[in-house]
């Protein structure tokens, strides 16, 4: 685990990292790897090193949907992020045989619409948020992290499709518990579930989580303060 989350080399200009929309090859654009390589013109700061590759993690909903298929969303079943942490979709959460095969003991439902199918069999916690740019999902980070830490078993984290909300929670857990950068956590999770793509706002909140001690200093995500907080975080 620690080796897989090793430090990534290279520096990237901060403005490009934070605000560049990296379009995927499925629409005929350069791959994130090509964009990342082209951007390595270096400002040499410690902040840019912390955030290398951030731009390649951000999605634009306008191009995401055509690239996905039902098969790619399901990917056979929930994926193991850590021996006690699984990531999946609403469909996975409704598959009792699949949950039992993975040894799931608790389910973290990161949606406002997916039902808790087996409340008599598993411990459930619901985070009723929508996948949109206005949601402050960071307000739920600590509760979600505590559930994973204290469940004593295996936790499935899911949302509707297992792409944005549940992936954000898994990334927050890795950032906080393993003390890794956002790009490191993102690459680690994406290797296991290739369709993850948190929305831009969620990525910004994860970025602040990785830069701020959010248990002591409130994340500046209130309306009108996000960019100010991001600026303070980066510089």
Short mmCIF file of C-alpha atoms in Angstrom, two decimals:
data_model
loop_
_atom_site.label_atom_id
_atom_site.label_comp_id
_atom_site.label_asym_id
_atom_site.label_seq_id
_atom_site.Cartn_x
_atom_site.Cartn_y
_atom_site.Cartn_z
CA UNK A 1 0.00 0.00 0.00
CA UNK A 2 2.65 2.52 1.00
CA UNK A 3 4.73 1.71 -2.09
CA UNK A 4 1.69 2.05 -4.35
CA UNK A 5 1.07 5.49 -2.89
CA UNK A 6 4.67 6.61 -3.36
CA UNK A 7 5.51 10.18 -4.26
CA UNK A 8 5.07 11.25 -7.85
CA UNK A 9 7.78 13.33 -9.55
CA UNK A 10 7.47 16.56 -11.46
CA UNK A 11 6.10 20.06 -11.05
CA UNK A 12 3.24 21.77 -12.84
CA UNK A 13 2.28 25.46 -13.03
CA UNK A 14 -0.28 26.18 -10.31
CA UNK A 15 -2.81 28.04 -12.43
CA UNK A 16 -2.86 25.25 -15.01
CA UNK A 17 -3.26 22.64 -12.29
CA UNK A 18 -6.17 24.29 -10.53
CA UNK A 19 -8.20 25.58 -13.46
CA UNK A 20 -7.32 23.54 -16.56
CA UNK A 21 -10.08 21.22 -17.81
CA UNK A 22 -8.26 18.14 -19.08
CA UNK A 23 -10.33 16.63 -21.88
CA UNK A 24 -10.06 12.86 -22.36
CA UNK A 25 -8.96 11.00 -25.51
CA UNK A 26 -12.49 9.71 -26.16
CA UNK A 27 -13.34 13.10 -27.69
CA UNK A 28 -10.17 13.34 -29.72
CA UNK A 29 -8.18 15.41 -27.26
CA UNK A 30 -4.77 14.75 -25.82
CA UNK A 31 -4.63 12.27 -22.97
CA UNK A 32 -4.12 13.51 -19.39
CA UNK A 33 -0.60 12.06 -19.52
CA UNK A 34 0.22 14.07 -22.65
CA UNK A 35 -1.22 17.23 -21.14
CA UNK A 36 0.66 16.63 -17.90
CA UNK A 37 3.93 16.20 -19.79
CA UNK A 38 3.36 19.33 -21.85
CA UNK A 39 2.68 21.34 -18.71
CA UNK A 40 5.94 20.45 -16.98
CA UNK A 41 7.54 23.84 -17.56
CA UNK A 42 8.03 24.24 -13.85
CA UNK A 43 7.72 27.02 -11.37
CA UNK A 44 9.76 25.04 -8.86
CA UNK A 45 7.68 25.79 -5.77
CA UNK A 46 6.83 23.31 -3.05
CA UNK A 47 3.15 23.97 -3.67
CA UNK A 48 3.39 23.00 -7.34
CA UNK A 49 5.12 19.77 -6.36
CA UNK A 50 2.31 18.92 -3.94
CA UNK A 51 -0.27 19.38 -6.67
CA UNK A 52 1.39 17.73 -9.67
CA UNK A 53 -1.19 16.09 -11.87
CA UNK A 54 -4.22 17.76 -10.28
CA UNK A 55 -5.56 18.97 -13.61
CA UNK A 56 -5.66 15.44 -15.00
CA UNK A 57 -8.02 14.37 -12.21
CA UNK A 58 -10.77 16.89 -12.97
CA UNK A 59 -13.75 16.01 -15.08
CA UNK A 60 -16.18 18.03 -17.17
CA UNK A 61 -19.70 16.48 -17.16
CA UNK A 62 -20.14 17.45 -20.81
CA UNK A 63 -17.62 14.85 -21.92
CA UNK A 64 -17.91 12.21 -19.24
CA UNK A 65 -21.20 10.54 -20.12
CA UNK A 66 -20.44 9.42 -23.73
CA UNK A 67 -17.29 7.65 -22.56
CA UNK A 68 -19.05 5.35 -20.09
CA UNK A 69 -20.90 2.09 -20.62
CA UNK A 70 -23.05 0.00 -18.32
CA UNK A 71 -20.37 -2.65 -18.32
CA UNK A 72 -17.62 -0.21 -17.33
CA UNK A 73 -19.78 1.18 -14.52
CA UNK A 74 -20.49 -2.22 -13.04
CA UNK A 75 -16.98 -3.64 -13.51
CA UNK A 76 -18.22 -6.98 -12.18
CA UNK A 77 -18.56 -5.90 -8.55
CA UNK A 78 -17.26 -3.51 -5.90
CA UNK A 79 -13.52 -2.91 -6.06
CA UNK A 80 -11.19 -3.28 -3.11
CA UNK A 81 -9.41 -0.03 -2.31
CA UNK A 82 -7.99 -1.36 0.96
CA UNK A 83 -8.67 -4.72 2.64
CA UNK A 84 -11.44 -3.05 4.64
CA UNK A 85 -12.63 -0.42 2.13
CA UNK A 86 -14.60 -1.11 -1.05
CA UNK A 87 -15.93 1.27 -3.70
CA UNK A 88 -18.96 0.63 -5.88
CA UNK A 89 -22.32 1.72 -7.24
CA UNK A 90 -25.96 1.54 -6.20
CA UNK A 91 -26.27 -1.62 -8.27
CA UNK A 92 -23.47 -3.24 -6.28
CA UNK A 93 -25.17 -2.27 -3.03
CA UNK A 94 -28.29 -4.20 -4.08
CA UNK A 95 -26.40 -7.43 -4.80
CA UNK A 96 -26.59 -9.40 -1.56
CA UNK A 97 -24.54 -12.29 -2.88
CA UNK A 98 -21.83 -9.93 -4.06
CA UNK A 99 -21.73 -8.08 -0.75
CA UNK A 100 -21.42 -11.32 1.18
CA UNK A 101 -18.71 -12.58 -1.18
CA UNK A 102 -16.66 -9.46 -0.39
CA UNK A 103 -17.27 -9.85 3.33
CA UNK A 104 -18.97 -6.46 3.59
CA UNK A 105 -20.23 -5.63 7.08
CA UNK A 106 -21.14 -1.94 6.68
CA UNK A 107 -22.45 0.21 3.83
CA UNK A 108 -21.86 3.95 3.44
CA UNK A 109 -24.55 5.26 1.10
CA UNK A 110 -23.40 8.57 -0.42
CA UNK A 111 -26.60 9.50 -2.22
CA UNK A 112 -30.02 10.97 -1.64
CA UNK A 113 -31.86 8.43 -3.78
CA UNK A 114 -30.33 4.96 -3.42
CA UNK A 115 -32.20 2.79 -0.88
CA UNK A 116 -30.54 0.84 1.90
CA UNK A 117 -31.51 -2.62 0.69
CA UNK A 118 -30.50 -4.88 3.57
CA UNK A 119 -30.81 -2.90 6.78
CA UNK A 120 -31.27 -6.03 8.84
CA UNK A 121 -28.00 -7.51 7.63
CA UNK A 122 -25.51 -4.64 7.47
CA UNK A 123 -24.65 -1.47 9.35
CA UNK A 124 -25.73 1.51 7.26
CA UNK A 125 -24.85 5.19 7.23
CA UNK A 126 -26.34 7.61 4.72
CA UNK A 127 -24.79 10.79 3.39
CA UNK A 128 -27.73 12.31 1.48
CA UNK A 129 -25.93 14.55 -1.02
CA UNK A 130 -26.39 15.19 -4.73
CA UNK A 131 -23.59 15.17 -7.29
CA UNK A 132 -23.46 18.86 -8.16
CA UNK A 133 -21.08 21.78 -7.86
CA UNK A 134 -22.99 23.45 -5.00
CA UNK A 135 -22.73 20.58 -2.51
CA UNK A 136 -20.35 20.89 0.45
CA UNK A 137 -19.43 17.23 0.66
CA UNK A 138 -16.47 18.12 2.89
CA UNK A 139 -18.94 18.64 5.74
CA UNK A 140 -19.34 14.86 5.78
CA UNK A 141 -15.69 13.88 5.49
CA UNK A 142 -15.01 13.31 9.18
CA UNK A 143 -18.16 11.25 9.79
CA UNK A 144 -17.38 9.07 6.79
CA UNK A 145 -13.74 8.64 7.78
CA UNK A 146 -14.73 7.73 11.34
CA UNK A 147 -17.15 5.08 10.07
CA UNK A 148 -14.45 3.42 7.99
CA UNK A 149 -11.96 3.58 10.86
CA UNK A 150 -14.31 2.30 13.54
CA UNK A 151 -16.54 -0.19 11.74
CA UNK A 152 -14.34 -3.15 12.66
CA UNK A 153 -15.14 -4.82 9.36
CA UNK A 154 -15.34 -4.14 5.64
CA UNK A 155 -17.13 -1.04 4.39
CA UNK A 156 -18.68 -0.56 0.95
CA UNK A 157 -18.83 3.11 -0.05
CA UNK A 158 -21.27 3.68 -2.89
CA UNK A 159 -23.30 6.36 -4.63
CA UNK A 160 -25.47 6.03 -7.73
CA UNK A 161 -22.76 5.16 -10.24
CA UNK A 162 -19.62 4.85 -8.11
CA UNK A 163 -17.98 7.69 -10.01
CA UNK A 164 -18.09 10.99 -8.13
CA UNK A 165 -19.58 11.11 -4.61
CA UNK A 166 -18.42 7.73 -3.29
CA UNK A 167 -15.04 8.15 -4.99
CA UNK A 168 -14.67 11.51 -3.24
CA UNK A 169 -15.24 9.88 0.15
CA UNK A 170 -12.68 7.16 -0.57
CA UNK A 171 -10.16 9.78 -1.68
CA UNK A 172 -10.78 11.81 1.47
CA UNK A 173 -10.16 8.71 3.57
CA UNK A 174 -6.83 8.01 1.88
CA UNK A 175 -5.71 11.64 2.12
CA UNK A 176 -6.52 11.84 5.82
CA UNK A 177 -5.54 8.37 7.00
CA UNK A 178 -2.46 7.78 4.80
CA UNK A 179 -1.27 11.40 4.62
CA UNK A 180 -0.90 11.37 0.84
CA UNK A 181 -1.43 14.05 -1.79
CA UNK A 182 -4.62 14.27 -3.80
CA UNK A 183 -2.95 13.19 -7.05
CA UNK A 184 -1.41 10.16 -5.33
CA UNK A 185 -4.72 9.09 -3.82
CA UNK A 186 -6.51 9.69 -7.13
CA UNK A 187 -4.08 7.55 -9.12
CA UNK A 188 -4.27 4.80 -6.50
CA UNK A 189 -8.08 4.63 -6.61
CA UNK A 190 -8.32 5.04 -10.39
CA UNK A 191 -6.04 2.04 -10.89
CA UNK A 192 -8.71 0.01 -9.11
CA UNK A 193 -11.87 1.63 -10.51
CA UNK A 194 -11.05 3.35 -13.75
CA UNK A 195 -14.31 5.29 -14.10
CA UNK A 196 -13.93 7.49 -11.00
CA UNK A 197 -14.35 11.19 -11.76
CA UNK A 198 -15.38 13.51 -8.91
CA UNK A 199 -16.90 16.77 -10.04
CA UNK A 200 -14.73 19.89 -10.07
CA UNK A 201 -16.10 21.24 -6.79
CA UNK A 202 -15.46 17.95 -5.01
CA UNK A 203 -11.91 17.94 -6.34
CA UNK A 204 -11.40 21.44 -4.99
CA UNK A 205 -12.67 20.37 -1.57
CA UNK A 206 -10.33 17.38 -1.62
CA UNK A 207 -7.49 19.70 -2.57
CA UNK A 208 -8.19 21.87 0.45
CA UNK A 209 -8.41 18.77 2.63
CA UNK A 210 -4.95 17.74 1.50
CA UNK A 211 -3.53 21.19 2.30
CA UNK A 212 -5.34 22.19 5.49
CA UNK A 213 -5.59 20.58 8.90
CA UNK A 214 -9.35 20.56 8.61
CA UNK A 215 -9.83 19.21 12.13
CA UNK A 216 -8.43 22.46 13.59
CA UNK A 217 -8.95 25.02 10.83
CA UNK A 218 -12.40 25.14 9.14
CA UNK A 219 -12.19 24.65 5.39
CA UNK A 220 -13.06 27.99 3.72
CA UNK A 221 -15.80 26.58 1.50
CA UNK A 222 -18.59 29.01 2.37
CA UNK A 223 -20.14 30.86 -0.55
CA UNK A 224 -17.68 33.35 -2.02
CA UNK A 225 -14.72 32.04 -0.03
CA UNK A 226 -13.71 28.93 -1.96
CA UNK A 227 -11.26 30.57 -4.36
CA UNK A 228 -9.78 32.61 -1.52
CA UNK A 229 -9.23 29.42 0.46
CA UNK A 230 -7.75 27.70 -2.58
CA UNK A 231 -5.36 30.63 -3.10
CA UNK A 232 -4.23 30.47 0.53
CA UNK A 233 -3.80 26.72 0.25
CA UNK A 234 -1.66 26.95 -2.88
CA UNK A 235 0.49 29.93 -1.97
#
